[in-house]
Short mmCIF file of C-alpha atoms and ligand atoms in Angstrom, two decimals:
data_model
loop_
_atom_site.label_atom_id
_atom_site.label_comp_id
_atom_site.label_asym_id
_atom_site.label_seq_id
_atom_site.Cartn_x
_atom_site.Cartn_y
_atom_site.Cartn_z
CA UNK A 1 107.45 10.61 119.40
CA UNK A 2 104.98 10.53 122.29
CA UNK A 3 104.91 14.36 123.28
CA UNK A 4 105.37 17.15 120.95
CA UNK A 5 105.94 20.77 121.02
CA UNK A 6 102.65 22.45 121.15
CA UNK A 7 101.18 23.76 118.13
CA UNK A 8 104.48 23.65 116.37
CA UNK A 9 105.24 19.91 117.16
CA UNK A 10 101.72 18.95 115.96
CA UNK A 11 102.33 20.74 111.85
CA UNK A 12 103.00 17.73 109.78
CA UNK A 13 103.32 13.71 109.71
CA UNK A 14 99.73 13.72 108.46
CA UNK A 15 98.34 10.47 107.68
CA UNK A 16 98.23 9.03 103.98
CA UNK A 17 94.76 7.87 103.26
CA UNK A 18 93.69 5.17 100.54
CA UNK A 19 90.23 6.41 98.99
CA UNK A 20 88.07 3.16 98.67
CA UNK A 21 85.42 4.00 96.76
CA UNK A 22 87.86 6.40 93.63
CA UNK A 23 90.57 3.92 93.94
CA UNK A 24 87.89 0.62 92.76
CA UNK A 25 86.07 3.38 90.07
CA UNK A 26 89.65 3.94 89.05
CA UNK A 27 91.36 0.54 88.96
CA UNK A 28 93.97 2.38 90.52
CA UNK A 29 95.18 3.17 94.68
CA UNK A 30 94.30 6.79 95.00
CA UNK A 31 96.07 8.26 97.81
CA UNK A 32 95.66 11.75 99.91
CA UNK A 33 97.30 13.00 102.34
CA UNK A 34 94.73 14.02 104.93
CA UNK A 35 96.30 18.16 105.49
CA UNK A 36 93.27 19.23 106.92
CA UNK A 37 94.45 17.18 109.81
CA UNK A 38 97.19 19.92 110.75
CA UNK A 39 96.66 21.95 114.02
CA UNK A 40 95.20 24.96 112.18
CA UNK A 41 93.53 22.64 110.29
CA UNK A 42 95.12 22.98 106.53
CA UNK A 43 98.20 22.39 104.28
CA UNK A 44 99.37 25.92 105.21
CA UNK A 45 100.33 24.98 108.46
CA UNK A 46 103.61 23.58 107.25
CA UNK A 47 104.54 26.63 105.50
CA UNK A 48 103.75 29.27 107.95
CA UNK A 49 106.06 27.36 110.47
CA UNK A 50 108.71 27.21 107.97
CA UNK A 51 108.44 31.09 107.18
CA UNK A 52 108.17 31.81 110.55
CA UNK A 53 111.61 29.92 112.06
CA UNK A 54 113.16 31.29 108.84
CA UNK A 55 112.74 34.84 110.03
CA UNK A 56 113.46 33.71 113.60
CA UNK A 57 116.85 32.31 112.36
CA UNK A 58 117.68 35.27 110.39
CA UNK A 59 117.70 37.61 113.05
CA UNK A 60 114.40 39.40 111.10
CA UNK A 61 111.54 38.33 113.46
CA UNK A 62 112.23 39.80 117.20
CA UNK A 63 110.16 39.17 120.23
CA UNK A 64 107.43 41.59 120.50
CA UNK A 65 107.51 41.67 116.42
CA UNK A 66 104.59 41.58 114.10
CA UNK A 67 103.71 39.34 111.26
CA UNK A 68 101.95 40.60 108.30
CA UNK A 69 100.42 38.63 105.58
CA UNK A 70 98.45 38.68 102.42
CA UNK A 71 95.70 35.34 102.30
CA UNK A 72 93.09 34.11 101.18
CA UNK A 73 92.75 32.34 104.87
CA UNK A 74 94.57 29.66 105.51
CA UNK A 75 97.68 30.76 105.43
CA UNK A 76 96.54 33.42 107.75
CA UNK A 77 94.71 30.77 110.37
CA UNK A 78 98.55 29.31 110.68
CA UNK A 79 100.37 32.16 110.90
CA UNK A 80 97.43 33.42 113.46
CA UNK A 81 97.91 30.25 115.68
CA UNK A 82 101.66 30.35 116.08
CA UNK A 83 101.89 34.05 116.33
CA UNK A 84 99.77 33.28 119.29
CA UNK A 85 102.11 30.60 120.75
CA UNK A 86 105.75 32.90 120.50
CA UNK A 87 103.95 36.29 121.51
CA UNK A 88 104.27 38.31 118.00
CA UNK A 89 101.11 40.62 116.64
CA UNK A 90 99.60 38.98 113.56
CA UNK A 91 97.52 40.97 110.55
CA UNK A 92 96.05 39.61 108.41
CA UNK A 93 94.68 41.47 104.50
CA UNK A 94 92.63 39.32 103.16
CA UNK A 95 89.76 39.43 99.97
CA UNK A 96 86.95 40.08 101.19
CA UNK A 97 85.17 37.52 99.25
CA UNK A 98 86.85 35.03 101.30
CA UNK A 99 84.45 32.64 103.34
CA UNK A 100 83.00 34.47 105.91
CA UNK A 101 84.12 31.33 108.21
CA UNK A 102 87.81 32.37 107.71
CA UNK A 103 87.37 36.16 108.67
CA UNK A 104 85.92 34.85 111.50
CA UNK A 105 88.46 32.43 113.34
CA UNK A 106 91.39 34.20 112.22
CA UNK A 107 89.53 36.88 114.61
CA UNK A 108 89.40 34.36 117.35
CA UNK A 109 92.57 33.95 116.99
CA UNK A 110 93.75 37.29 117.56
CA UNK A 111 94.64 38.27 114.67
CA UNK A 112 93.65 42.18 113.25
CA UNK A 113 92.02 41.34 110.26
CA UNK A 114 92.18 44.11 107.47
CA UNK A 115 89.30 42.88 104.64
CA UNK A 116 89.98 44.60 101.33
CA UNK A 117 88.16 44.99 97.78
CA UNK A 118 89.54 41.95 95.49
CA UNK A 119 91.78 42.95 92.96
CA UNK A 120 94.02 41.48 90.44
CA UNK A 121 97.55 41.16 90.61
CA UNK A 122 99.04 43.80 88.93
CA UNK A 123 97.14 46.29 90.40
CA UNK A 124 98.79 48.23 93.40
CA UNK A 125 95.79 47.45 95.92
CA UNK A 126 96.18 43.56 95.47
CA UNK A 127 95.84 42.05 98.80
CA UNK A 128 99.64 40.74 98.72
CA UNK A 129 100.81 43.96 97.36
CA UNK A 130 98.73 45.97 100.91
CA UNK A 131 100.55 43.28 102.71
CA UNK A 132 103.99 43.96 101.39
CA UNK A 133 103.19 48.00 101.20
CA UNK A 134 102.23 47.55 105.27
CA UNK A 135 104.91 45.60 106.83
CA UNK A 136 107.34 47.87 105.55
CA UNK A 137 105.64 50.90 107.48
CA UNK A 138 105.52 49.20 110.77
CA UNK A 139 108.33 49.36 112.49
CA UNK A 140 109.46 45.61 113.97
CA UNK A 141 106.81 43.72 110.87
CA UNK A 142 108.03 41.01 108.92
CA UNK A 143 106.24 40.57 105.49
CA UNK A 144 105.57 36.64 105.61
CA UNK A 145 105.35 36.74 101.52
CA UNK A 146 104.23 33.11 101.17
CA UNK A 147 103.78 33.78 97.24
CA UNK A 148 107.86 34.37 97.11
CA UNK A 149 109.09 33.75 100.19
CA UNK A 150 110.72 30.08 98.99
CA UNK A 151 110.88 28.69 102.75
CA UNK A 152 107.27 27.72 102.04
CA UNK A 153 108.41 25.34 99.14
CA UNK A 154 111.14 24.23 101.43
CA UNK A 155 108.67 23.54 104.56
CA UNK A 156 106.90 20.98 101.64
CA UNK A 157 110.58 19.97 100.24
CA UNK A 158 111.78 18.93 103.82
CA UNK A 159 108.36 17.72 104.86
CA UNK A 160 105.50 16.41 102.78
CA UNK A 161 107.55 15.35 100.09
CA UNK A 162 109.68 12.86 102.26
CA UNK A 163 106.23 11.94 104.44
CA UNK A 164 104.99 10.70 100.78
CA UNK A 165 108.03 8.74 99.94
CA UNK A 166 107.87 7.32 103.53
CA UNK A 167 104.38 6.41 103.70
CA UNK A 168 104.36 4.72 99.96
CA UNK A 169 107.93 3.56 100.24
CA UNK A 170 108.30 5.24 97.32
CA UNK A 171 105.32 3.42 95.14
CA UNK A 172 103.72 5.74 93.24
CA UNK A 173 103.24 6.73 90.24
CA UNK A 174 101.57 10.42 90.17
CA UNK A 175 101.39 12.92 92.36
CA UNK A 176 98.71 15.45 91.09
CA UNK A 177 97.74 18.58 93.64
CA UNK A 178 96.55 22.28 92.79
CA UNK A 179 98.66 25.23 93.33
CA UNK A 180 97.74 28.56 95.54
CA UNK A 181 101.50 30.02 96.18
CA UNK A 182 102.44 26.61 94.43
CA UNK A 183 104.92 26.36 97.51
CA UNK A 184 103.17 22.50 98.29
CA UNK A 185 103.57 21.33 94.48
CA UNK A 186 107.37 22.89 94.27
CA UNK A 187 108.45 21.23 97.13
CA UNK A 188 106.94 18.40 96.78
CA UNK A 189 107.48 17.51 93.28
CA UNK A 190 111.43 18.89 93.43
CA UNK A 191 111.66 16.14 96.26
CA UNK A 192 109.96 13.36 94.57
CA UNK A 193 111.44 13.99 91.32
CA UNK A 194 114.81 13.85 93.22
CA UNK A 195 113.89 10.44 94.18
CA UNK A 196 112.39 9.11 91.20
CA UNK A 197 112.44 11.01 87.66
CA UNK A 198 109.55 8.67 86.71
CA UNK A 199 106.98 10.23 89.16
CA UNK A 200 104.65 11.76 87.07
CA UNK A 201 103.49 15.51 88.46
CA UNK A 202 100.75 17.22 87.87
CA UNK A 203 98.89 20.25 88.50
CA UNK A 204 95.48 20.14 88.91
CA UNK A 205 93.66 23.95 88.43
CA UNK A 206 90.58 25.47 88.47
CA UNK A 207 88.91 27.69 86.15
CA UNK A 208 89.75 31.33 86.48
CA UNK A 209 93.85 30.58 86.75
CA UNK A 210 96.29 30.77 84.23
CA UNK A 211 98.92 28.07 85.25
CA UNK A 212 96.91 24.93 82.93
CA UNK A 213 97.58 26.80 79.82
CA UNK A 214 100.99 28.07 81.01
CA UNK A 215 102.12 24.08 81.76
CA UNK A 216 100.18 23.26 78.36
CA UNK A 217 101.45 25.83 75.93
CA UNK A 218 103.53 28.05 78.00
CA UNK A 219 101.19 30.75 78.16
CA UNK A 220 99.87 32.50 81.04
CA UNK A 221 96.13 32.84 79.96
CA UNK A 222 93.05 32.24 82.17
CA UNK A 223 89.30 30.85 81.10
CA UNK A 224 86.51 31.28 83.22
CA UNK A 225 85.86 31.62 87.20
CA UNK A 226 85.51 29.48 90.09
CA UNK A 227 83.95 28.92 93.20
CA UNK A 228 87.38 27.49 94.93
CA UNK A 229 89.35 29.25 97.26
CA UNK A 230 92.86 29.47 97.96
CA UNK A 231 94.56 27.91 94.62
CA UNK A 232 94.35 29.23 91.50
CA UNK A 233 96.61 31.92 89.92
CA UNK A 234 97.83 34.44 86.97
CA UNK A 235 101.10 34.36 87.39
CA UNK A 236 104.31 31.95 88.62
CA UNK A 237 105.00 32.66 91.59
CA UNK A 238 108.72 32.50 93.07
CA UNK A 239 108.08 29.62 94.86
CA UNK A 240 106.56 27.99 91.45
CA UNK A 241 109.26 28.68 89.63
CA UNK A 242 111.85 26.15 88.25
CA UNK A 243 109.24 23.43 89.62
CA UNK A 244 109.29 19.79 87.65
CA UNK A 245 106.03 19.64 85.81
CA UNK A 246 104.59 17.21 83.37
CA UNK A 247 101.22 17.66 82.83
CA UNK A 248 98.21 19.86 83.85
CA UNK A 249 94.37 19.06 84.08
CA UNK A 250 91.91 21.34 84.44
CA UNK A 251 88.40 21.08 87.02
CA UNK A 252 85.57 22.79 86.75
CA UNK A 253 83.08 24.02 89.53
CA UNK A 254 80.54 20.96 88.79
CA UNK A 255 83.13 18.49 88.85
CA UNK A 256 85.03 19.98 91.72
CA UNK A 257 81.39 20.09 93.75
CA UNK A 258 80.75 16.64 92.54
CA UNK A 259 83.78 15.88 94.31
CA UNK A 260 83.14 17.04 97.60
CA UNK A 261 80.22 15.51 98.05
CA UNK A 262 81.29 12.19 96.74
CA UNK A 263 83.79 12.42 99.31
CA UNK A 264 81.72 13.20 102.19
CA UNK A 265 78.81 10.75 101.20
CA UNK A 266 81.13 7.82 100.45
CA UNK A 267 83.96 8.36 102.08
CA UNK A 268 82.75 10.34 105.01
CA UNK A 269 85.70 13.58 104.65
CA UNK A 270 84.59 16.68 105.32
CA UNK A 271 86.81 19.03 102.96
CA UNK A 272 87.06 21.79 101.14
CA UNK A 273 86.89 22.94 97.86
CA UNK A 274 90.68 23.01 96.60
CA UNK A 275 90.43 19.00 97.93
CA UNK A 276 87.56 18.41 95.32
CA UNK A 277 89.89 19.69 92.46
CA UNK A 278 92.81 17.65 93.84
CA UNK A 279 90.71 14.17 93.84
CA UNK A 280 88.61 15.24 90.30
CA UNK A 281 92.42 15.52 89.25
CA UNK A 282 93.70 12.54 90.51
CA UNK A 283 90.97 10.40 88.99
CA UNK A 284 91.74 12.08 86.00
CA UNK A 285 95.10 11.05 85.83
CA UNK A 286 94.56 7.67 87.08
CA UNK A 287 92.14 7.23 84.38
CA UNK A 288 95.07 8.67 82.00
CA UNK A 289 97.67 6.18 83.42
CA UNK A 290 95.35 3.25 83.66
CA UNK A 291 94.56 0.50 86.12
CA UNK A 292 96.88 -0.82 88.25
CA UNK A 293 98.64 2.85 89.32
CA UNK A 294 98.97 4.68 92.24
CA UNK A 295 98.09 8.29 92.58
CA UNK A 296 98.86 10.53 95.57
CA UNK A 297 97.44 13.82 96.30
CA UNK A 298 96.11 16.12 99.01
CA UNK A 299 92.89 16.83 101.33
CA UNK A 300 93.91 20.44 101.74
CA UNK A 301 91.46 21.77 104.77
CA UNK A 302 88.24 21.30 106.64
CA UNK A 303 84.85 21.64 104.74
CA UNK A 304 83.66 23.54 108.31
CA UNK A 305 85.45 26.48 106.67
CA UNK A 306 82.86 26.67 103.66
CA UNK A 307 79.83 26.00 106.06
CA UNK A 308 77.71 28.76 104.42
CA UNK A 309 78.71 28.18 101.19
CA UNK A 310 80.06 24.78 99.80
CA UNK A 311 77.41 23.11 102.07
CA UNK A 312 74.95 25.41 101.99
CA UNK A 313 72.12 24.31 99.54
CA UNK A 314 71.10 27.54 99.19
CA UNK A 315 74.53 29.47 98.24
CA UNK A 316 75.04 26.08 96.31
CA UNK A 317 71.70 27.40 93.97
CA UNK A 318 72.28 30.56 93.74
CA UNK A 319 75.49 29.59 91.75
CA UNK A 320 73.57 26.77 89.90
CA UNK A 321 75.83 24.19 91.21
CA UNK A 322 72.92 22.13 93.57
CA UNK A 323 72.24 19.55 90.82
CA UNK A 324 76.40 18.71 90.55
CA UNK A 325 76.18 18.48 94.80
CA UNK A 326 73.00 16.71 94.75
CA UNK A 327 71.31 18.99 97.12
C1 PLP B 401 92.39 25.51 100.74
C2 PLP B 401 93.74 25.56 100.09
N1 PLP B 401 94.09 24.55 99.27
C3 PLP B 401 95.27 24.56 98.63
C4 PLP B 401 96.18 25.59 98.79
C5 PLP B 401 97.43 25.53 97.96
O1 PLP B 401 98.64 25.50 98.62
P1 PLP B 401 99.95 26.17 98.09
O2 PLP B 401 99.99 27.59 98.55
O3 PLP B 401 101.03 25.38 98.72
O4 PLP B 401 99.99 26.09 96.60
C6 PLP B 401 95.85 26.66 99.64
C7 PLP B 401 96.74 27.82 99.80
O5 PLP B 401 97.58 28.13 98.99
C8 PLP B 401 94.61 26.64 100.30
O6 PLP B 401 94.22 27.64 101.10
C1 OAS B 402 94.65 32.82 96.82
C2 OAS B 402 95.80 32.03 97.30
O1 OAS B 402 96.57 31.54 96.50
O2 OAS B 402 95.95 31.84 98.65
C3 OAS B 402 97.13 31.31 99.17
C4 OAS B 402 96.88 30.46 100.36
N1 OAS B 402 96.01 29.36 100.06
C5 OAS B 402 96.34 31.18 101.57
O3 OAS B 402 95.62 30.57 102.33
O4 OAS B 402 96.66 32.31 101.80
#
């Protein structure tokens, strides 16, 4: 496939990368699949394409139509991008405790950005729920609803789940990722699991969500707070639902910092934060499953994205996490 369609044509078939210096602490191949390598430059690519042609194809989404959405960013940043490309208005409600970074390109991009206070779920002013509340005043707006709209698990279902199978002709053991709509984790563990019961899956979450007691003892209670942006949750979403799940671990800020910087110093990636919880997790379970396995996960967006914070020493002191990033 030597041309592609523009931004579209250039979502997915991300390379699978082997992580030298985990995979000989480990014993094991640790795998990631390097998302931040999308167009727009994260994971989210894949489902805002997929939500997007689903509303095309079901006569919701007209030309001249809007797009509304409720994100913490990335989702936003792909939706922004092909909005763009087939001529549709694009608004964006986001936290505004988001990374400045975020606000910023989706901006470039076009996109009206609407910041609002952060507030939990069931409260009425929840970013998702201004989203939902918004579209539905504007004549011509489609709600993108990436936390229920299920062609987000499918974009990962008909996607990244068969790009992992490809790329390890189906050797693996694990495959271990954190969970934001939990649309990448559904579809890709529904797919693998379809393959191969024995594939072990995991999610990996931060402090602050609810979902590693709720796949540990079936309730949805949260500990803590983190750092991390875009994953963690209180509740199961649709997407989430029904997913095959066998295990949970749990990363805190320190190790999920750790992380990062491990993987820029000795691997030389440049990633977020959600990517440090994926690899603490997948070392985790590698050291669970013992050397000898393979364990696949992602490398979920660019670290650019967190420039004044993940990689700035001085946000990094201010929440007492320079001595875990060695800054
Ligand atoms: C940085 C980042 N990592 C991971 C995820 C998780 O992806 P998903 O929504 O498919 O669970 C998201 C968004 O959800 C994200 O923005
Ligand atoms: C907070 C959250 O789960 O965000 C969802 C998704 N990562 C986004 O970029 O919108």
């Amino acid at each position: 496939m030597a041309i592609r369609e523009g931004f579209i044509g250039t979502i997915g078939n991300t390379p699978l990368l082997r992580l030298d210096s985990l995979s000989a602490e480990t014993g094991c191949d640790i795998l990631a699949k390097a998302e931040f390598l999308n167009p727009g430059g994260s994971v989210k690519d894949r489902a805002a394409r997929y939500i997007i042609d689903d509303a095309e194809r079901e006569g919701r989404l007209f030309p001249g139509g809007t797009v509304v959405e409720g994100t913490a960013g990335n989702t936003g940043i792909g939706l922004a991008h092909i909005c763009a490309a087939r001529g549709y208005r694009c608004i964006i409600v986001i936290p505004d405790n988001q990374s400045p970074e975020k606000l910023d390109l989706l901006r470039t991009l076009g996109a009206e950005v609407r910041p609002v206070p952060p507030k939990p779920y069931k409260d009425p002013d929840n970013y998702q729920k201004i989203a939902g509340r918004l579209a539905a005043e504007l004549p011509g707006a489609i709600w993108a609803n990436q936390f229920d709209n299920i062609a987000n698990r499918q974009a990962h279902f008909e996607t990244t789940g068969p790009e992992v199978w490809a790329d390890t002709e189906g050797r693996l053991d694990a495959f271990v990722c954190a969970t934001g709509t939990g649309g990448t984790l559904a579809g890709v563990a529904r797919y693998l699991k379809g393959r191969d019961t024995k594939i072990r899956i995991v999610l990996a979450d931060p402090m602050g969500s609810a979902l590693y007691n709720w796949v540990r003892r079936g309730e949805l209670v949260a500990e803590g707070n983190s750092i991390t942006e875009g994953i963690g949750t209180t509740r199961v979403t649709a997407n989430l639902e029904g997913t095959p799940i066998d295990d949970a671990v749990q990363v805190d800020d320190p190790a999920c910092v750790a992380m990062v910087y491990h993987l820029l110093r000795e691997e030389g990636l440049f990633v977020g934060g959600s990517s440090g919880i994926n690899l603490a997790a997948a070392v985790q379970v590698a050291r669970q499953l013992g050397p000898g396995h393979r364990v696949v996960t992602l490398l979920c967006d660019r670290g650019g994205l967190y420039a004044g914070r993940l990689f700035n020493p001085a946000w990094l002191a201010e929440k007492g996490l320079a001595g875990a990033a060695g800054v």
